[in-house]
Amino acid sequence: MAKSYDQTDRGNFRAFKNNSKEIGDDRPLFQGKLTLPNSKDERSFALWPYASEKDGSSILSGRAGASANSQIAAYTQPTKEQVQKLAVEIPSKTDGKPFKLEPDSLILFTNKTKDADNQGRPDFYGFYNPGDGKLQRVAAWSQLDRYGNPMLTGSLQTYDRNKEMDQDNAGPPNQHQQAREQELEHAR
């Protein structure tokens, strides 16, 4: 189960390297789980690595499944109406052409704004489209697991095109959790 950071306006994101992955095969590089903000339902996902055609930077792209509760409900509750999942367009920062993100799709880009002056920024940022029309912004930090394999941890937040996302300037979740615990301790 994904670790919760006591922030209902954020979802959790955690991915581990697929140990079956070998260079050049078709298997995903990362497999993980995510939760949407204000939800405890986990969704499994897989991410495949790609290199940007523009500058060779890393891009991770994949798909997420429906939560277990959603899958069970589909079998146990009579169908009232077919819910259509929606693709979402993301405005481009560079060439003005919007990027279309299909339902249940997830994409992460290397964060090029992370530098010596901005060490707390995520290593990857991107988007997840759960198919309900509410695009989620993803911030992910890379680190090593206890076996020395790469892993990603981070958060999801409902994307608002008109404001900078809080998570872009936040530290990795474990630092964020520690800061929150210190705030609560100080409030007592």
Tab-separated table of C-alpha atoms in Angstrom:
chain	number	residue	atom	x	y	z
A	1	MET	CA	0.000	0.000	0.000
A	2	ALA	CA	1.303	3.466	-0.847
A	3	LYS	CA	2.493	5.547	2.074
A	4	SER	CA	0.256	8.478	2.924
A	5	TYR	CA	1.683	11.909	3.675
A	6	ASP	CA	-1.442	13.322	5.385
A	7	GLN	CA	-2.214	15.725	2.586
A	8	THR	CA	-5.685	15.183	1.227
A	9	ASP	CA	-5.143	17.585	-1.682
A	10	ARG	CA	-2.322	15.388	-2.962
A	11	GLY	CA	-2.123	11.855	-4.184
A	12	ASN	CA	0.851	9.556	-3.749
A	13	PHE	CA	3.174	8.258	-6.440
A	14	ARG	CA	5.706	5.454	-6.010
A	15	ALA	CA	7.507	3.373	-8.652
A	16	PHE	CA	10.223	0.745	-8.449
A	17	LYS	CA	12.566	-0.489	-11.153
A	18	ASN	CA	11.270	-3.602	-12.867
A	19	ASN	CA	13.988	-6.164	-12.053
A	20	SER	CA	13.021	-8.201	-15.132
A	21	LYS	CA	13.852	-5.258	-17.408
A	22	GLU	CA	16.874	-5.685	-19.638
A	23	ILE	CA	18.310	-3.102	-22.006
A	24	GLY	CA	16.555	-3.325	-25.363
A	25	ASP	CA	13.559	-5.462	-24.315
A	26	ASP	CA	9.891	-4.377	-24.353
A	27	ARG	CA	9.294	-4.559	-20.601
A	28	PRO	CA	8.545	-1.400	-18.613
A	29	LEU	CA	11.418	0.198	-16.693
A	30	PHE	CA	9.253	1.117	-13.691
A	31	GLN	CA	6.155	-0.386	-12.099
A	32	GLY	CA	4.289	1.291	-9.311
A	33	LYS	CA	1.138	2.542	-7.661
A	34	LEU	CA	-0.521	5.926	-7.451
A	35	THR	CA	-3.471	7.426	-5.640
A	36	LEU	CA	-5.458	10.472	-6.692
A	37	PRO	CA	-5.903	13.447	-4.357
A	38	ASN	CA	-8.669	12.884	-1.778
A	39	SER	CA	-8.743	9.140	-2.510
A	40	LYS	CA	-7.256	6.015	-1.009
A	41	ASP	CA	-7.903	3.864	-4.101
A	42	GLU	CA	-4.599	2.704	-5.563
A	43	ARG	CA	-4.007	2.291	-9.278
A	44	SER	CA	-1.138	0.245	-10.671
A	45	PHE	CA	0.923	1.686	-13.501
A	46	ALA	CA	3.906	0.879	-15.699
A	47	LEU	CA	6.381	3.313	-17.282
A	48	TRP	CA	8.562	2.785	-20.353
A	49	PRO	CA	11.673	4.942	-20.991
A	50	TYR	CA	12.181	7.076	-24.090
A	51	ALA	CA	14.674	9.734	-25.121
A	52	SER	CA	13.457	13.152	-26.238
A	53	GLU	CA	14.018	13.718	-29.946
A	54	LYS	CA	14.861	17.363	-29.233
A	55	ASP	CA	17.631	17.014	-26.662
A	56	GLY	CA	17.926	13.350	-25.630
A	57	SER	CA	16.525	13.937	-22.124
A	58	SER	CA	14.618	11.118	-20.445
A	59	ILE	CA	10.873	10.737	-20.851
A	60	LEU	CA	8.877	8.084	-18.990
A	61	SER	CA	5.495	7.204	-20.443
A	62	GLY	CA	2.896	4.612	-19.575
A	63	ARG	CA	-0.600	3.680	-18.500
A	64	ALA	CA	-2.406	3.189	-15.231
A	65	GLY	CA	-5.186	0.753	-14.520
A	66	ALA	CA	-8.456	1.288	-12.713
A	67	SER	CA	-8.485	1.014	-8.932
A	68	ALA	CA	-9.502	-2.298	-7.355
A	69	ASN	CA	-12.688	-0.709	-6.001
A	70	SER	CA	-13.641	0.542	-9.469
A	71	GLN	CA	-13.051	-2.874	-10.991
A	72	ILE	CA	-15.125	-4.612	-8.303
A	73	ALA	CA	-17.917	-2.049	-8.620
A	74	ALA	CA	-18.079	-2.651	-12.377
A	75	TYR	CA	-18.960	-6.296	-11.683
A	76	THR	CA	-21.222	-5.835	-8.674
A	77	GLN	CA	-23.253	-2.748	-9.534
A	78	PRO	CA	-25.696	-2.610	-12.424
A	79	THR	CA	-24.633	-0.344	-15.254
A	80	LYS	CA	-26.558	2.916	-15.070
A	81	GLU	CA	-24.863	4.513	-18.018
A	82	GLN	CA	-21.596	4.057	-19.822
A	83	VAL	CA	-19.105	6.643	-18.577
A	84	GLN	CA	-16.959	7.998	-21.355
A	85	LYS	CA	-13.349	8.628	-20.455
A	86	LEU	CA	-11.978	11.928	-21.684
A	87	ALA	CA	-8.682	12.768	-23.357
A	88	VAL	CA	-7.125	15.999	-22.081
A	89	GLU	CA	-5.023	18.528	-23.969
A	90	ILE	CA	-1.985	20.043	-22.283
A	91	PRO	CA	-0.768	23.397	-23.629
A	92	SER	CA	2.797	23.344	-24.933
A	93	LYS	CA	5.379	25.567	-23.283
A	94	THR	CA	7.527	25.773	-26.409
A	95	ASP	CA	5.818	25.477	-29.793
A	96	GLY	CA	2.206	26.316	-28.928
A	97	LYS	CA	0.826	22.955	-30.083
A	98	PRO	CA	-1.231	21.257	-27.364
A	99	PHE	CA	-0.229	17.755	-26.304
A	100	LYS	CA	-3.077	15.227	-26.096
A	101	LEU	CA	-2.968	12.843	-23.130
A	102	GLU	CA	-5.274	9.852	-23.519
A	103	PRO	CA	-7.331	8.498	-20.587
A	104	ASP	CA	-5.309	6.496	-18.028
A	105	SER	CA	-2.052	7.768	-19.582
A	106	LEU	CA	0.904	9.022	-17.598
A	107	ILE	CA	3.937	10.952	-18.863
A	108	LEU	CA	6.984	12.268	-17.005
A	109	PHE	CA	9.667	14.603	-18.332
A	110	THR	CA	13.130	15.358	-16.997
A	111	ASN	CA	12.914	18.563	-14.957
A	112	LYS	CA	15.302	20.951	-16.680
A	113	THR	CA	14.720	23.666	-14.049
A	114	LYS	CA	16.400	21.618	-11.329
A	115	ASP	CA	19.873	23.019	-10.731
A	116	ALA	CA	22.273	23.869	-7.895
A	117	ASP	CA	20.022	26.753	-6.807
A	118	ASN	CA	16.859	24.597	-6.912
A	119	GLN	CA	17.876	21.230	-5.421
A	120	GLY	CA	14.453	20.635	-3.825
A	121	ARG	CA	12.650	20.563	-7.154
A	122	PRO	CA	11.522	17.197	-8.516
A	123	ASP	CA	13.759	15.239	-10.887
A	124	PHE	CA	10.745	14.527	-13.109
A	125	TYR	CA	7.461	16.326	-13.646
A	126	GLY	CA	4.523	15.387	-15.770
A	127	PHE	CA	0.858	14.599	-15.999
A	128	TYR	CA	-1.625	11.796	-15.377
A	129	ASN	CA	-5.061	11.702	-17.008
A	130	PRO	CA	-7.433	9.543	-14.932
A	131	GLY	CA	-10.067	9.978	-17.665
A	132	ASP	CA	-12.473	12.110	-15.634
A	133	GLY	CA	-11.428	15.416	-17.218
A	134	LYS	CA	-9.384	16.419	-14.131
A	135	LEU	CA	-5.760	16.390	-15.210
A	136	GLN	CA	-3.267	15.549	-12.437
A	137	ARG	CA	0.192	17.113	-12.196
A	138	VAL	CA	2.896	14.651	-11.118
A	139	ALA	CA	6.140	15.558	-9.344
A	140	ALA	CA	8.643	12.717	-8.849
A	141	TRP	CA	12.052	12.491	-7.228
A	142	SER	CA	14.519	9.758	-8.121
A	143	GLN	CA	16.431	7.919	-5.438
A	144	LEU	CA	17.859	4.477	-4.741
A	145	ASP	CA	15.944	1.766	-2.912
A	146	ARG	CA	17.623	-0.325	-0.211
A	147	TYR	CA	19.048	-2.654	-2.890
A	148	GLY	CA	20.630	0.186	-4.874
A	149	ASN	CA	18.005	0.144	-7.652
A	150	PRO	CA	16.439	3.354	-8.934
A	151	MET	CA	12.972	4.265	-7.710
A	152	LEU	CA	10.645	7.237	-8.027
A	153	THR	CA	8.570	8.791	-5.237
A	154	GLY	CA	6.353	11.790	-5.462
A	155	SER	CA	2.878	13.236	-5.456
A	156	LEU	CA	-0.076	14.083	-7.656
A	157	GLN	CA	-2.072	17.284	-7.460
A	158	THR	CA	-5.063	18.424	-9.519
A	159	TYR	CA	-3.581	20.591	-12.267
A	160	ASP	CA	-4.548	24.240	-12.486
A	161	ARG	CA	-3.231	25.810	-15.694
A	162	ASN	CA	-3.365	29.273	-14.122
A	163	LYS	CA	-1.040	28.746	-11.168
A	164	GLU	CA	2.343	27.243	-10.446
A	165	MET	CA	1.964	23.953	-8.646
A	166	ASP	CA	3.066	23.872	-4.994
A	167	GLN	CA	4.779	20.554	-5.539
A	168	ASP	CA	7.161	22.101	-8.093
A	169	ASN	CA	8.922	23.930	-5.279
A	170	ALA	CA	8.519	21.294	-2.587
A	171	GLY	CA	11.086	18.730	-1.548
A	172	PRO	CA	10.690	14.973	-1.913
A	173	PRO	CA	7.739	13.498	0.020
A	174	ASN	CA	9.807	12.325	2.979
A	175	GLN	CA	11.138	15.882	3.492
A	176	HIS	CA	7.644	17.254	2.968
A	177	GLN	CA	6.258	14.827	5.568
A	178	GLN	CA	8.949	15.791	8.082
A	179	ALA	CA	8.163	19.495	7.610
A	180	ARG	CA	4.448	18.768	8.126
A	181	GLU	CA	5.172	16.779	11.299
A	182	GLN	CA	7.315	19.645	12.620
A	183	GLU	CA	4.473	22.096	11.915
A	184	LEU	CA	2.014	19.886	13.794
A	185	GLU	CA	4.446	19.452	16.680
A	186	HIS	CA	4.950	23.226	16.865
A	187	ALA	CA	1.166	23.829	16.825
A	188	ARG	CA	0.699	21.645	19.928
